[in-house]
């Protein structure tokens, strides 16, 4: 199977150097259009390792479909160091999160649905995709220019908008593997074989997964209000595949198998071709995916084990106040949660301010 | 006149050090409750100099009213250096803008207005203020904690919520003096004597001025829909008093006079007590306050003079591409705007990425 | 045993907040003067945990001697975040390493030794300590002021200069425990029970351990050249107790025992009172403690296990070039060392530039 | 005159992107070999503008000699933003100043001089240049790799080592134009027409100018000790051409004329071809070029005018302590110098810590 390589220019640095993103394309027979992206946050490199393993699976056994693969999606963020670490979560100039710059203007949906109430499904799909691309092109051609992160995101989003399936590979800070699942695709999501799952509504918040599925979900809902049943034609997921600043090749192999297993449901391979190790899967609703903020500033022992259920009242973190060393009495405080929870990720440093996001946890969990 | 000094704890640093904000309170006879804050963005120190001059005016001639003055409002941001500059515009951990963390939950307004449709104005005012304070207290008492910037903002906002007049002193990067004016207070705004003015709608976007006036404006609008005329009881403004990282004492004196002159309208002093130098005042609507993003990466000559009208087609910036040095032909490109405009501020560095916000400009201007 | 707590002011922040360091002092009977400091690099917090455990040992069984304990020694560095991590290794303004600001002017030694060639040992000790303190006081009183890091370092150094034993607690980035040992104290160093050891010459490079022992070592050498045998009266060590940004309380207990066991040699407790778990100890000379710099930019798998001997030619790191994904042929390169080595620490991020310090290793090792 | 353009690779970024520096070469008849570099510190872009003007002078009137021109010398530093500013003074990972990474091993000089005591001047020059290049090549080929900044510096230094004249174009933070002059080239330096001048000894501190002239100066001194008069064959200067983060094209024209006028002394053009505006020139020895560190943390008014002599006792800066606002009595302190001085540059921010370098000044000045 022939992999075609090219580069996408997503910006230009002060030095004049273009910000270049590598693109890999291949296709084979009839199958879905699949878009897979990794590393839009500069420190979250594990997705590239998963792509490396996934490409190997594709070489070993050519999948059906049309693939666009985008590793190393953010050349500005990847190169942005501050101390030893990669400061690639937000634009260092503006503070804008690189994964909140995608675009969707919901205002056009109602008119579009009304005009296309009797249009055949396939033609609706093509026309709506066209509409979304026009929105992006219009944005890119503004006489006022476009913000750095918007330029990058919109350039990538043009590729993603042509896909039926969009997978955006991320990691957390210190993190167990978890998955953002649009509610309508909950059944399909199981095959990724990711232990912790967050079920999302149809809203758009600026991330790539939402930018990919929200328009189609909202179109479906709008048609429904007009009396037409119309399927949601795009599935999109954000996969959080472990911790930032780490390469874990053996876990990458498992997650490549999970992605392949998911894609089998869409006909890319025969069902059962890939067999990732099965894990127990927990889920909760997005509104029940909670952040715990530090009640004080200090040095943190992270007691809550990632992925392991924690009973209300059990300490999840111990905050040491070493500036009180030498005082009699305890110089630490234990932090508990107001309900049962499963820790998903924790802060990457043991040095926390009051208000630092110490943990994110699933609450009110249920099996996926 | 007695000034009472105290400190407000708005957070705790990893070292254990509390983040302390100085408070100055004084009162004298009957008059409005006035809240003035400066330096919530760490590099924007000029507001402190204006407060210094304003306190001198108050010492020279005691104003009527009840004053809470908060200089140096963000001890975390003020101390956050990166290279020589103060990285105080956003939380260095999360990228969150320190001035987008204030709180307002509009959902409660409709029920409140219905319950108080016949309540006398003064009692409505007290009850609504109480409601807003309860929202803030509830937020501060979350068992999940509160994010660093929210903790700081909510602590300050509790003080501002008790005021009739809220002034938030900022600066731009390299900037002419400009003012954010809620549409309903347009007439009063003239007395600040600030040359460039942006007229705002009733929306809430997370900044302090909006957090102060939006609830009252929306309450007034809700009452109106219920058939009652109810005044907007709080005025709030964001004053952008020049450039960051600069102290300009003589301009501070002028802006202290402008604030005093504005307050004369609310009875703090007799009208005409303070006479700032008069300037020509331009204004535009918030939707016409536009950003120009750099069309390429390079080194920038800022040609558009701040505060001076620029004709469509005149170059506002020249971007040099020094990586092309030695090539024949021009190595710079001139950037123009698609319409007439008045430059308000420009980027603080001559080193720009593609997509850097080069300028912000007023368009479709009119006299204030 | 009474612990006396106080604070040392080592600077002032832009906000006006003094930079305060907690001090703990206690004494008991006759014994050495001991100075223990931790966390001069902001991210290196494990030393505080070791101090916490060490104080508990002291409470359980009062040591003989005079102790000054300084946890959280750098309040500026501890609070300096950039992204999630603590950017506390160098001054964010100047780039100066906080642990290269200590002072020692060797020029005065020769004259001092000549003047004191017949002075009794004890009086030499007192006079030389006085000379060193005068150098520091003179530095602190310069009419030109003192650089931020020098101010902090010199203030701390005044305390350390009064001690017979100086222990500076650090960590590496991702690091095994290791120890900097002045050659003359090699025998004593064994009792710290730290697996990897670097043997240092008498030179002064600006770090605290050198600032403590170099003057006395050079004095001893100078006296020797003048024909007098004079003991080296101060022992000082830099202990690197694991990885930055981590708290490890159980390891802290072991290292507190190691410090106590070392101090038993100086009479603080009876020999054998404390029994840390025994480890195998490797050592090499400082000139054989080598850095490996990345031969290219890319994403790094750290293959060399910390503390485990590695044979010349075995890969220590694999650098992935994910921008080449989709190309046929390998997209990674394996890095080897030109000799046998024991990896001590590695870079904290998997994102490396060409020239990033990937590993530091012991070479030409021998038993301590 | 034909300008030949190429690129020098000086490193590789984590993204895989090579760090590329543009090179411009041209030659014409007999004349010196001239190396001009700009922007090794990322924020110091004015040197590129000066090169742009200088190339225009060369196009207008072809100079004699062999030129290598290197604008935009540090593509990593130029692209390193933190907030709006360019954090390009030091490596963001290590804190290493990009202009302290050049190499020179003085140990080889004595043997070289002894071996060549009777070698003719021209052959000594060629052989010594060869020796220096070998040192650099050896450094670049280390099996342990080379640190990022050393890799970049050594790559550039190989080009500079072939030159007779080396000019390194910098700027200060907020700065008047000033020049570092090796003592032996003091007379020639006048023609740059730069107002403030610092006279340097033969020492090597890691900067490019020193790396260029120190070996030759030390060689000359070593020959002298061996009884041979040997000229210093390389002149090198660091030109500080104003403030960072600024482009000033009209000043660039003046400084291009100054460089051309200096080069006339070496035969590049006929004497008097270029006529920069003449300025008064002050100078002092490097040991008298002093830094003033802030005696406290606070907000700074910079009172000392750059380039204007200041009498001992006159305030050079006023530090405001706005955290004391509302207190009676003054809340600022005025800072004075212990002697007469001429301010050269000041800190770029009005937010200072205790110990921040507020000003650098010439003292004990004399005419150049």
Coordinates of C-alpha atoms in Angstrom, one line a residue, chain B residues 3 5 22-24 39 42-43 45 48-53 55 59 71-72 77-79 81-87 89-90 173-174 244-249 299-302 318 320-328 331-332 346-353, chain D residues 3 5 22-24 39 42-43 45 48-53 55 59 71-72 77-79 81-87 89-90 173-174 244-249 299-302 318 320-328 331-332 346-353:
Chain B
X3 CA -7.6 56.0 55.2
X5 CA -5.5 50.0 55.4
X22 CA -3.5 45.8 49.9
X23 CA -6.9 47.5 50.5
X24 CA -7.5 51.1 51.2
X39 CA -3.0 45.8 38.2
X42 CA 0.8 41.9 36.3
X43 CA 2.6 44.1 33.8
X45 CA 1.3 49.0 36.6
X48 CA -1.2 52.2 40.6
X49 CA 0.4 55.5 39.8
X50 CA -3.1 56.8 38.9
X51 CA -4.4 55.6 42.3
X52 CA -1.4 57.3 44.0
X53 CA -2.4 60.6 42.3
X55 CA -5.5 59.5 46.7
X59 CA -6.4 64.1 50.7
X71 CA -3.9 48.7 43.9
X72 CA -1.6 45.8 43.1
X77 CA 0.9 38.1 38.3
X78 CA 3.0 41.0 39.4
X79 CA 5.8 38.7 40.5
X81 CA 8.7 37.3 35.4
X82 CA 9.9 35.6 32.2
X83 CA 13.0 37.2 30.9
X84 CA 12.9 40.8 31.8
X85 CA 9.2 41.2 31.3
X86 CA 6.2 40.5 33.6
X87 CA 4.2 37.5 32.3
X89 CA -1.6 38.6 31.7
X90 CA -2.5 34.9 32.2
X173 CA 0.7 46.5 25.4
X174 CA 2.0 49.6 23.5
X244 CA 2.3 48.1 30.1
X245 CA 5.7 48.0 31.9
X246 CA 5.8 51.7 32.1
X247 CA 5.3 54.3 34.8
X248 CA 4.2 57.7 33.6
X249 CA 3.6 60.0 36.6
X299 CA 10.1 41.7 12.1
X300 CA 7.7 44.6 12.3
X301 CA 7.9 48.3 11.9
X302 CA 4.8 49.8 13.4
X318 CA 5.7 47.0 7.5
X320 CA 10.5 42.7 7.2
X321 CA 11.6 39.3 6.2
X322 CA 15.3 39.4 7.1
X323 CA 15.8 35.8 6.4
X324 CA 15.6 36.9 2.7
X325 CA 18.4 39.4 3.1
X326 CA 20.7 39.4 0.1
X327 CA 17.9 38.6 -2.3
X328 CA 17.2 41.1 -5.0
X331 CA 12.2 41.9 1.5
X332 CA 9.3 43.6 3.3
X346 CA 0.0 47.6 18.9
X347 CA 2.0 44.5 19.8
X348 CA 4.9 45.1 22.2
X349 CA 7.5 43.2 20.3
X350 CA 8.9 43.7 16.8
X351 CA 9.2 39.9 16.4
X352 CA 5.9 38.5 15.2
X353 CA 4.5 35.2 14.1
Chain D
X3 CA 25.7 38.1 -3.5
X5 CA 23.1 33.1 -0.6
X22 CA 20.9 32.6 6.3
X23 CA 24.4 33.3 4.9
X24 CA 25.3 36.0 2.4
X39 CA 20.6 38.6 16.3
X42 CA 16.5 36.6 19.7
X43 CA 15.0 39.9 20.7
X45 CA 16.7 42.5 15.8
X48 CA 19.3 42.9 10.8
X49 CA 18.1 46.3 9.8
X50 CA 21.7 47.6 9.9
X51 CA 22.8 44.8 7.7
X52 CA 19.9 45.6 5.3
X53 CA 21.2 49.1 5.0
X55 CA 24.1 45.6 2.0
X59 CA 25.3 47.4 -3.8
X71 CA 21.7 38.0 9.9
X72 CA 19.1 36.2 12.0
X77 CA 16.1 32.3 20.1
X78 CA 14.2 34.4 17.5
X79 CA 11.2 32.1 17.7
X81 CA 8.3 33.8 22.7
X82 CA 7.0 34.1 26.3
X83 CA 4.1 36.4 26.5
X84 CA 4.5 39.1 23.9
X85 CA 8.2 39.2 24.2
X86 CA 11.1 37.3 22.7
X87 CA 12.8 35.2 25.4
X89 CA 18.7 35.9 25.5
X90 CA 19.3 32.4 26.9
X173 CA 17.3 46.1 26.7
X174 CA 16.4 49.8 26.7
X244 CA 15.7 45.2 21.9
X245 CA 12.3 44.4 20.3
X246 CA 12.6 47.6 18.2
X247 CA 13.2 48.3 14.5
X248 CA 14.6 51.8 13.9
X249 CA 15.4 52.1 10.1
X299 CA 7.9 49.7 40.4
X300 CA 10.6 51.8 38.8
X301 CA 10.7 55.2 37.2
X302 CA 13.9 55.4 35.2
X318 CA 12.8 56.1 41.7
X320 CA 7.7 53.1 44.1
X321 CA 6.3 50.8 46.7
X322 CA 2.6 50.8 45.7
X323 CA 1.8 48.0 48.2
X324 CA 2.2 50.9 50.8
X325 CA -0.4 53.1 49.1
X326 CA -2.6 54.9 51.6
X327 CA 0.1 55.1 54.1
X328 CA 1.2 58.6 55.2
X331 CA 6.1 55.5 49.3
X332 CA 9.0 55.8 47.0
X346 CA 18.3 50.3 31.8
X347 CA 16.0 47.4 32.6
X348 CA 13.1 46.9 30.1
X349 CA 10.4 46.5 32.7
X350 CA 9.1 48.9 35.4
X351 CA 8.5 45.8 37.6
X352 CA 11.7 45.0 39.5
X353 CA 12.8 42.6 42.2

